[in-house]
XYZ file of C-alpha atoms in Angstrom:
578
model
C 40.868 -15.289 1.479
C 41.476 -13.721 -1.890
C 39.517 -10.372 -0.963
C 41.330 -9.783 2.238
C 44.776 -10.042 0.341
C 43.394 -7.736 -2.365
C 42.459 -5.244 0.549
C 46.044 -5.470 1.734
C 47.379 -4.782 -1.790
C 45.179 -1.632 -2.124
C 46.298 -0.684 1.359
C 42.633 -0.562 2.623
C 43.720 -2.700 5.473
C 47.128 -3.491 7.136
C 48.506 -6.852 7.900
C 47.618 -6.697 11.525
C 43.929 -5.798 10.604
C 44.037 -8.731 7.899
C 45.054 -11.315 10.544
C 42.141 -10.495 12.752
C 39.877 -10.625 9.706
C 41.268 -14.010 8.614
C 40.789 -15.475 12.314
C 37.076 -14.075 12.340
C 36.276 -15.553 8.820
C 37.218 -19.092 10.125
C 34.497 -18.927 12.692
C 32.104 -17.121 10.239
C 29.310 -19.289 8.658
C 28.883 -17.569 5.290
C 31.301 -16.350 2.389
C 34.037 -14.061 2.576
C 32.121 -11.303 0.880
C 29.440 -11.482 3.480
C 31.835 -11.612 6.221
C 33.537 -8.127 4.991
C 30.391 -6.397 4.394
C 28.837 -7.346 7.887
C 32.064 -6.178 9.692
C 31.826 -3.013 7.620
C 35.414 -3.498 6.353
C 34.368 -2.028 2.890
C 30.999 -1.137 1.387
C 29.144 -3.035 -1.469
C 30.126 -0.786 -4.187
C 33.905 -0.828 -3.206
C 33.738 -4.762 -2.914
C 32.128 -5.038 -6.295
C 35.042 -2.931 -7.915
C 37.619 -5.318 -6.103
C 35.564 -8.360 -7.127
C 35.598 -7.253 -10.888
C 39.530 -6.666 -10.808
C 39.914 -10.037 -9.296
C 37.964 -12.081 -11.680
C 38.703 -9.522 -14.894
C 35.006 -9.510 -15.467
C 32.756 -6.510 -15.848
C 30.472 -5.723 -12.947
C 26.843 -5.507 -13.995
C 25.875 -1.672 -13.892
C 22.074 -2.023 -14.670
C 19.467 -1.273 -12.061
C 18.693 -3.988 -9.801
C 15.043 -3.169 -10.051
C 14.859 -3.796 -13.831
C 12.225 -6.272 -15.066
C 13.831 -9.143 -16.827
C 11.645 -10.101 -19.891
C 9.731 -13.415 -19.384
C 11.239 -15.065 -22.432
C 14.737 -14.377 -21.240
C 14.133 -15.389 -17.603
C 12.503 -18.663 -18.872
C 15.762 -19.629 -20.755
C 17.235 -20.730 -17.302
C 15.050 -22.849 -15.152
C 14.759 -21.693 -11.581
C 16.476 -24.650 -10.345
C 19.504 -24.135 -12.461
C 19.757 -20.433 -11.674
C 19.725 -21.205 -7.973
C 22.260 -24.229 -8.205
C 24.917 -22.415 -10.293
C 23.987 -18.859 -9.227
C 23.693 -17.512 -12.535
C 20.840 -15.062 -13.854
C 19.637 -14.300 -17.597
C 19.584 -10.532 -17.692
C 18.719 -9.773 -21.382
C 19.458 -10.402 -25.205
C 21.174 -7.657 -27.013
C 22.477 -7.665 -30.397
C 22.467 -11.427 -30.729
C 24.049 -11.961 -27.337
C 22.637 -13.592 -24.232
C 23.718 -11.404 -21.100
C 24.254 -13.319 -18.174
C 25.031 -12.422 -14.517
C 27.194 -14.825 -12.605
C 28.089 -14.642 -8.847
C 31.389 -16.883 -9.204
C 32.993 -16.574 -12.571
C 35.542 -19.145 -11.493
C 32.793 -21.832 -11.057
C 33.662 -24.087 -14.196
C 30.178 -25.914 -13.813
C 28.301 -22.670 -13.794
C 30.343 -21.481 -16.987
C 29.421 -24.513 -18.652
C 25.926 -24.230 -17.944
C 25.946 -20.631 -19.340
C 27.740 -21.742 -22.657
C 25.201 -24.480 -23.013
C 22.265 -22.384 -22.596
C 23.882 -19.867 -25.284
C 24.489 -22.600 -27.789
C 21.166 -24.047 -27.350
C 19.569 -20.742 -28.131
C 21.995 -20.062 -30.872
C 23.200 -16.793 -29.162
C 26.576 -15.527 -28.349
C 27.107 -15.114 -24.484
C 28.189 -12.107 -22.511
C 29.078 -12.542 -18.803
C 28.458 -10.031 -16.025
C 29.718 -10.123 -12.547
C 27.013 -9.914 -10.001
C 26.903 -10.048 -6.182
C 24.912 -12.397 -4.077
C 22.492 -9.811 -2.849
C 21.629 -8.473 -6.398
C 21.376 -12.322 -7.498
C 18.819 -12.869 -4.703
C 16.817 -9.662 -5.897
C 16.637 -11.031 -9.409
C 15.712 -14.579 -8.306
C 12.442 -13.351 -6.955
C 11.449 -12.472 -10.604
C 10.961 -16.129 -11.071
C 7.811 -15.581 -9.023
C 6.817 -12.989 -11.664
C 3.125 -13.403 -12.047
C 3.327 -13.490 -15.977
C 5.775 -16.560 -15.782
C 3.584 -18.434 -13.406
C 0.485 -17.643 -15.098
C 1.862 -18.665 -18.505
C 2.771 -22.203 -16.847
C -0.949 -22.325 -15.512
C -2.373 -21.500 -18.784
C -0.401 -24.259 -20.561
C -1.296 -26.881 -17.929
C -5.037 -25.657 -18.252
C -5.147 -26.339 -21.857
C -3.434 -29.402 -21.860
C -5.929 -30.939 -19.336
C -8.857 -29.387 -21.289
C -7.557 -30.540 -24.693
C -7.537 -27.097 -26.221
C -9.015 -23.511 -25.838
C -12.567 -24.630 -26.791
C -13.046 -26.723 -23.925
C -12.623 -23.824 -21.483
C -16.323 -23.261 -21.627
C -16.707 -26.151 -19.190
C -15.609 -23.765 -16.474
C -18.899 -21.816 -16.893
C -19.991 -23.532 -13.432
C -23.843 -24.306 -13.194
C -25.372 -24.497 -9.836
C -23.994 -28.022 -8.801
C -20.395 -28.261 -10.123
C -19.336 -31.759 -10.517
C -16.088 -32.988 -8.818
C -14.487 -33.733 -12.231
C -14.723 -29.874 -12.899
C -13.259 -28.989 -9.649
C -10.339 -31.325 -10.389
C -9.924 -29.347 -13.666
C -10.023 -25.964 -12.113
C -6.592 -26.515 -10.429
C -4.594 -24.455 -12.893
C -7.109 -21.601 -12.277
C -6.501 -22.084 -8.562
C -2.989 -21.465 -9.174
C -3.628 -18.500 -11.344
C -5.755 -16.610 -8.683
C -3.091 -17.539 -5.843
C -0.416 -16.084 -7.865
C -2.369 -12.826 -8.558
C -3.008 -12.530 -4.958
C 0.505 -13.227 -3.896
C 1.862 -10.682 -6.439
C -0.622 -7.955 -5.107
C 0.602 -8.684 -1.509
C 4.373 -8.670 -2.516
C 3.887 -5.214 -4.246
C 1.932 -3.827 -1.485
C -1.123 -3.233 -3.701
C -4.194 -2.020 -2.076
C -6.540 -3.229 -4.715
C -6.768 -5.725 -7.689
C -8.871 -5.081 -10.564
C -9.851 -7.962 -12.762
C -11.519 -6.561 -16.036
C -12.911 -8.196 -19.129
C -11.976 -6.554 -22.444
C -13.057 -7.743 -25.969
C -10.133 -9.893 -26.621
C -8.208 -10.213 -23.262
C -8.431 -10.088 -19.590
C -6.658 -7.056 -17.912
C -5.469 -7.410 -14.195
C -4.376 -4.022 -12.825
C -3.059 -3.259 -9.166
C -3.589 -0.079 -7.490
C -0.252 0.922 -5.705
C 0.069 4.029 -3.530
C -3.217 5.200 -5.098
C -2.357 4.754 -8.887
C -3.624 1.693 -10.912
C -1.121 -0.100 -13.014
C -1.793 -2.434 -15.749
C 0.329 -5.323 -14.854
C -1.002 -8.386 -16.789
C -3.099 -9.426 -19.609
C -4.702 -13.051 -19.979
C -6.471 -14.794 -22.555
C -10.275 -13.839 -22.283
C -11.356 -17.465 -22.138
C -9.950 -17.457 -18.557
C -12.228 -15.017 -17.170
C -15.359 -17.122 -16.301
C -13.024 -19.637 -14.489
C -11.051 -16.815 -12.622
C -14.064 -15.255 -11.498
C -15.886 -18.563 -10.530
C -12.767 -19.488 -8.482
C -12.916 -16.061 -6.540
C -16.683 -16.365 -6.059
C -16.071 -19.860 -4.517
C -13.595 -18.486 -2.033
C -15.869 -15.565 -1.240
C -19.139 -17.572 -0.714
C -20.750 -15.977 -3.528
C -23.351 -17.299 -5.930
C -21.267 -18.336 -9.062
C -24.498 -18.967 -11.167
C -25.553 -15.247 -10.612
C -23.851 -12.888 -12.966
C -26.511 -10.225 -13.445
C -26.218 -8.371 -10.103
C -23.283 -7.048 -8.185
C -22.119 -9.295 -5.087
C -19.865 -8.457 -2.073
C -17.942 -11.164 -0.093
C -14.527 -11.631 1.538
C -11.978 -14.413 2.218
C -8.822 -14.790 3.922
C -5.464 -16.588 2.911
C -2.023 -17.090 4.444
C 0.674 -15.482 2.191
C 4.285 -15.511 3.299
C 3.494 -16.261 7.008
C 0.970 -13.357 6.990
C -2.978 -13.774 7.190
C -4.355 -11.457 4.683
C -8.035 -10.460 4.419
C -9.408 -9.782 0.826
C -12.850 -8.106 0.213
C -14.346 -8.915 -2.869
C -16.981 -6.758 -5.010
C -18.352 -8.194 -8.402
C -19.993 -5.664 -10.998
C -21.830 -6.666 -14.090
C -20.486 -5.005 -17.103
C -21.362 -5.308 -20.977
C -18.388 -7.500 -21.357
C -18.934 -9.637 -18.405
C -18.308 -9.230 -14.630
C -15.728 -7.079 -13.287
C -14.068 -8.012 -10.125
C -12.298 -5.781 -7.501
C -10.455 -7.289 -4.635
C -9.411 -4.985 -1.671
C -6.155 -6.088 -0.021
C -6.486 -5.911 3.717
C -3.069 -6.342 5.328
C -3.505 -6.167 9.036
C 0.108 -5.086 9.450
C -0.392 -2.264 7.147
C -3.695 -0.790 8.528
C -2.824 -0.202 12.164
C -0.576 2.860 12.186
C 0.426 5.542 14.502
C -0.620 9.298 14.350
C 2.885 10.169 13.048
C 2.947 7.478 10.438
C -0.383 8.831 8.879
C 0.621 12.447 9.104
C -1.272 13.709 12.136
C 1.178 16.141 14.046
C 1.181 19.289 15.838
C -2.170 21.492 16.455
C -4.166 18.770 14.427
C -2.944 15.975 16.733
C -3.371 18.170 19.920
C -6.927 18.949 19.154
C -7.687 15.414 18.199
C -6.207 14.179 21.456
C -8.211 16.633 23.418
C -11.428 15.587 21.732
C -11.084 11.991 22.691
C -10.252 12.575 26.291
C -13.707 13.883 26.724
C -16.213 11.345 28.195
C -18.617 11.374 25.369
C -19.158 13.055 22.022
C -19.052 12.637 18.211
C -15.834 12.351 16.241
C -15.911 12.353 12.534
C -13.467 11.685 9.944
C -14.467 12.802 6.523
C -12.976 12.764 3.100
C -13.644 11.044 -0.292
C -13.385 7.358 -0.722
C -10.050 5.990 -0.201
C -8.709 8.777 1.548
C -7.629 6.898 4.925
C -10.562 7.988 6.969
C -10.875 4.284 8.561
C -7.080 4.190 8.965
C -7.353 7.481 11.006
C -10.190 6.016 13.308
C -8.122 2.888 13.767
C -5.252 5.074 15.002
C -7.603 6.652 17.494
C -9.011 3.302 18.629
C -5.430 2.087 19.331
C -5.003 5.046 21.700
C -8.385 4.438 23.449
C -7.950 0.571 23.595
C -7.587 -0.056 27.350
C -8.771 -3.026 29.473
C -11.045 -0.771 31.607
C -13.281 0.218 28.360
C -15.628 -1.529 26.175
C -15.265 -0.744 22.686
C -17.638 -1.988 20.183
C -17.433 -1.364 16.249
C -19.941 -1.824 13.395
C -18.129 -2.173 10.118
C -18.765 -3.079 6.484
C -16.475 -4.851 6.159
C -14.109 -5.387 9.250
C -10.906 -4.119 7.507
C -8.345 -4.802 10.139
C -8.824 -7.053 13.295
C -7.628 -5.296 16.660
C -7.206 -7.373 19.848
C -9.399 -6.342 22.775
C -12.108 -4.639 20.563
C -15.443 -6.204 19.802
C -15.916 -5.820 15.926
C -19.072 -6.579 14.296
C -19.706 -7.084 10.545
C -22.951 -5.610 9.326
C -24.982 -7.572 6.918
C -27.556 -5.338 5.250
C -28.833 -8.257 2.970
C -30.440 -9.933 6.151
C -31.379 -6.658 7.655
C -28.461 -6.122 9.989
C -27.336 -2.578 8.832
C -25.779 0.274 10.707
C -28.936 1.379 12.070
C -30.043 -1.755 13.161
C -26.627 -2.807 14.776
C -26.511 0.713 16.591
C -29.760 -0.134 18.417
C -28.345 -3.290 19.628
C -24.765 -2.101 20.526
C -25.982 0.609 22.898
C -27.405 -2.463 24.828
C -23.940 -3.873 25.052
C -22.823 -1.373 27.769
C -20.341 0.178 25.426
C -18.023 3.030 26.444
C -16.909 3.655 22.670
C -18.640 2.873 19.550
C -17.225 3.153 16.062
C -19.737 3.111 13.280
C -18.229 2.517 9.772
C -20.061 5.276 8.158
C -22.944 7.724 8.515
C -24.896 6.918 5.258
C -28.148 8.173 5.923
C -30.617 10.293 8.058
C -31.383 7.080 10.379
C -27.827 6.192 11.005
C -27.096 10.117 11.480
C -29.814 10.303 14.097
C -28.593 7.099 15.884
C -24.873 8.273 16.099
C -25.970 11.719 17.462
C -28.248 10.095 20.105
C -25.664 7.799 21.077
C -23.113 10.610 21.598
C -25.645 12.456 23.626
C -26.325 9.562 25.882
C -22.801 9.298 27.228
C -20.707 7.297 24.546
C -17.562 8.455 22.651
C -18.842 7.615 18.879
C -16.368 7.760 16.068
C -17.573 7.424 12.387
C -16.742 8.497 8.859
C -18.710 11.005 6.561
C -18.432 12.134 2.990
C -17.759 15.856 2.795
C -15.092 17.855 0.927
C -13.598 19.619 3.887
C -14.161 19.815 7.668
C -16.204 23.165 7.398
C -18.744 21.020 5.343
C -19.537 18.508 8.208
C -21.983 20.775 9.986
C -24.163 21.635 6.958
C -24.072 17.975 5.934
C -25.246 16.623 9.189
C -28.162 19.354 9.293
C -28.958 18.187 5.627
C -29.279 14.701 7.164
C -31.992 16.070 9.405
C -29.962 16.483 12.651
C -31.477 19.416 14.507
C -28.886 22.164 14.768
C -29.414 22.716 18.289
C -28.108 19.015 19.042
C -24.890 19.665 17.431
C -22.952 21.654 19.809
C -23.684 19.373 22.448
C -22.920 16.226 20.272
C -20.050 16.955 17.832
C -16.696 17.188 19.503
C -14.299 17.317 16.372
C -14.316 16.888 12.651
C -11.078 15.682 10.818
C -11.099 16.125 7.072
C -8.339 14.358 5.059
C -7.008 13.358 1.760
C -3.846 11.166 0.793
C -0.937 12.687 -1.132
C 2.017 10.781 -2.574
C 4.963 10.557 -0.261
C 8.425 11.395 -1.598
C 11.086 8.890 -1.614
C 13.249 9.646 1.372
C 16.252 8.090 -0.371
C 16.238 10.127 -3.519
C 14.590 13.589 -2.602
C 16.514 16.638 -3.344
C 16.017 20.084 -2.058
C 15.338 22.526 -4.688
C 14.356 26.631 -4.722
C 10.881 27.013 -5.872
C 10.094 29.768 -8.506
C 9.223 33.240 -7.172
C 5.290 32.655 -7.452
C 5.291 29.332 -5.395
C 7.516 30.977 -2.749
C 5.220 33.745 -2.390
C 2.331 31.245 -2.232
C 4.228 29.284 0.490
C 5.248 32.317 2.564
C 1.522 33.602 2.248
C 0.164 30.328 3.684
C 2.893 29.963 6.401
C 2.346 33.699 7.702
C -1.373 33.091 7.881
C -0.869 30.084 10.318
C -1.780 31.001 13.980
C 0.924 31.783 16.487
C 0.316 28.420 18.254
C 0.604 26.536 15.067
C 3.735 28.026 14.249
C 5.366 27.451 17.611
C 4.382 23.657 17.225
C 5.869 23.115 13.758
C 9.532 23.128 12.631
C 9.416 25.402 9.431
C 12.618 26.154 8.054
C 13.601 29.860 7.762
C 14.608 29.630 4.033
C 11.964 28.126 1.962
C 12.828 25.061 -0.190
C 10.682 22.428 -1.821
C 11.643 18.871 -2.689
C 11.678 16.727 -5.816
C 12.581 13.116 -6.208
C 14.347 11.785 -9.370
C 13.849 8.061 -8.763
C 15.907 5.426 -7.366
C 15.955 1.550 -6.747
C 14.263 1.815 -3.495
C 11.298 3.348 -4.874
C 11.431 1.513 -8.237
C 12.511 4.801 -9.956
C 9.074 6.301 -9.328
C 10.325 9.121 -6.940
C 7.480 8.363 -4.427
C 7.210 5.705 -1.725
C 3.847 5.267 0.169
C 1.305 7.980 1.133
C 0.735 10.408 3.704
C -2.423 12.115 4.999
C -3.100 15.884 4.545
C -5.579 16.948 7.318
C -7.549 19.850 8.636
C -9.314 19.527 12.049
C -12.308 21.646 13.129
C -13.359 21.796 16.738
C -16.471 22.739 18.519
C -16.127 25.958 20.336
C -18.488 28.352 22.094
C -18.298 30.770 19.076
C -19.105 28.042 16.661
C -21.795 26.647 18.780
C -23.526 30.059 18.351
C -22.903 30.082 14.529
C -24.416 26.500 14.350
C -27.705 27.549 16.135
C -28.008 30.983 14.228
C -26.567 30.675 10.682
C -24.762 27.395 9.971
C -23.545 28.305 6.606
C -20.008 27.002 5.235
C -18.941 30.697 4.977
C -19.510 31.459 8.679
C -18.202 28.262 9.740
C -15.041 28.706 7.755
C -14.540 32.352 9.289
C -14.875 30.610 12.723
C -12.304 27.894 11.600
C -9.767 30.641 10.901
C -10.470 32.348 14.152
C -9.887 29.265 16.252
C -6.490 28.658 14.128
C -7.455 25.722 12.114
C -4.608 24.466 9.816
C -6.207 24.109 6.556
C -5.622 21.115 4.253
C -3.595 23.515 1.875
C -1.565 24.845 4.788
C -0.877 21.290 6.118
C 0.081 20.219 2.766
C 2.500 23.257 2.332
C 4.026 22.270 5.708
C 4.731 18.820 4.505
C 6.150 20.010 1.299
C 8.806 22.282 2.795
C 9.580 19.403 5.240
C 10.249 17.254 2.349
C 7.191 14.739 2.728
C 5.507 15.571 -0.465
C 6.341 17.546 -3.774
C 4.706 21.006 -4.490
C 2.780 19.492 -7.291
C 0.995 17.122 -4.746
C 0.003 20.157 -2.682
C -2.011 21.510 -5.502
C -3.321 18.174 -6.491
C -4.849 17.172 -3.079
C -5.758 20.553 -1.588
C -7.513 23.914 -2.482
C -7.655 27.440 -1.001
C -10.805 28.251 1.061
């Protein structure tokens, strides 16, 4: 009970408190450190300082999010690191820096000395706690290390790089080739797991002239995470095609498919798209984690007037509800949030999707297959015979699907779908451009929701700052132009501040953590009905939107900026003034 005694010496606790702690520690299954932290006797920082004094060893002061170089990490096998609770950290000026949980563990010190001598390096010991040790331990699953091992195994089995051409599968791959493919199977599995661990939304596998580049999209930004020898490209693509039930002998045309995997006790779906390029097939894999896709209105950023108008629209017995925005703006996630509210035992909900991104209990979800003639239009004709109350159609893509969703809404159904326009006021002109008669729209369209995704500031390291005069005037002008009802619903601070984030371990020093939607909602009103029939131009519709008190995307973004959700730079990136 060395730590408790040290706490007494430092007068952090008294003898009576120490006696109670000692009694509690006897019944505790865990270390003394864990016991003190769990009972909030001292915080982690304070305990680290005391531990450093006790063992007369400097505590590791670097970031726990730092990436340990692979050549350093491989100096200590994972099994040894776990057993001795030691962690190689870096090599600096001819010295191997090693973190150790228990400096008094003689076996652990001997292991560190042996590794340093073997590498002809001096050794510098740093103290680390068990939590930091476990954080660094996860880096043994680093994709670069595992793929390196897989490549070594592959080249050993195949007798050198030249034999890799054997992985260019023909129409009937032999059993021998499938057996030899095992290291590639491991590579693909590691890539998928790395994507899931990093909350990536997409994986890009791209052939270059001399190497294969693997990139991951995280929070909307692509990061180059891995480069592999180019000779692995045909085998990796073939493995993904096998999983996705695609033709492995067809490399001249694009193909689409999907597969599932169980990763860390979660069932994850992966949507695959291949594209022929000059240097070979590029593969993009969309990661569909069902726990990530189903979110509440508040989580996606729908609040206040926007949410009130949307809820009013979905309570109507029929009508069209459209989510619009560019690809990857979160339209489907918004529609799923609506479906979660509408999903009740007394209603029949049928969806037509391409693909089914997230499975929802209690909803009949159908995957369209255009290659066999089962597209959105064909599916809609059959869905209306399934006695539906609510229909969701993945996308209004053409004149035929636009006509069908319009008539489905007219015949007593709530219809949800997505459309590609830049803003909410562009929805009506776009539908008219798709040959929908203007006189049908007032009775059909309940509401249009336009959206973008903005980078959310890290809540742990964001700081309040004063904007410059120009920005302050812009913010004041946009807030003052909000309708009275909107201002009542929103919690807008009296003094104008914006936020910046400097980066911290919880956001991997990026200053941003996740994304949030920026919205504008246009609802059908008697005044808008008249405009649609008489003069449905974007200018007239925008004037009506302002009259009805629509919060524009710029205003919604500014509200989120003054509340600390996004930076002012993101406001200008994702929104524009009308």
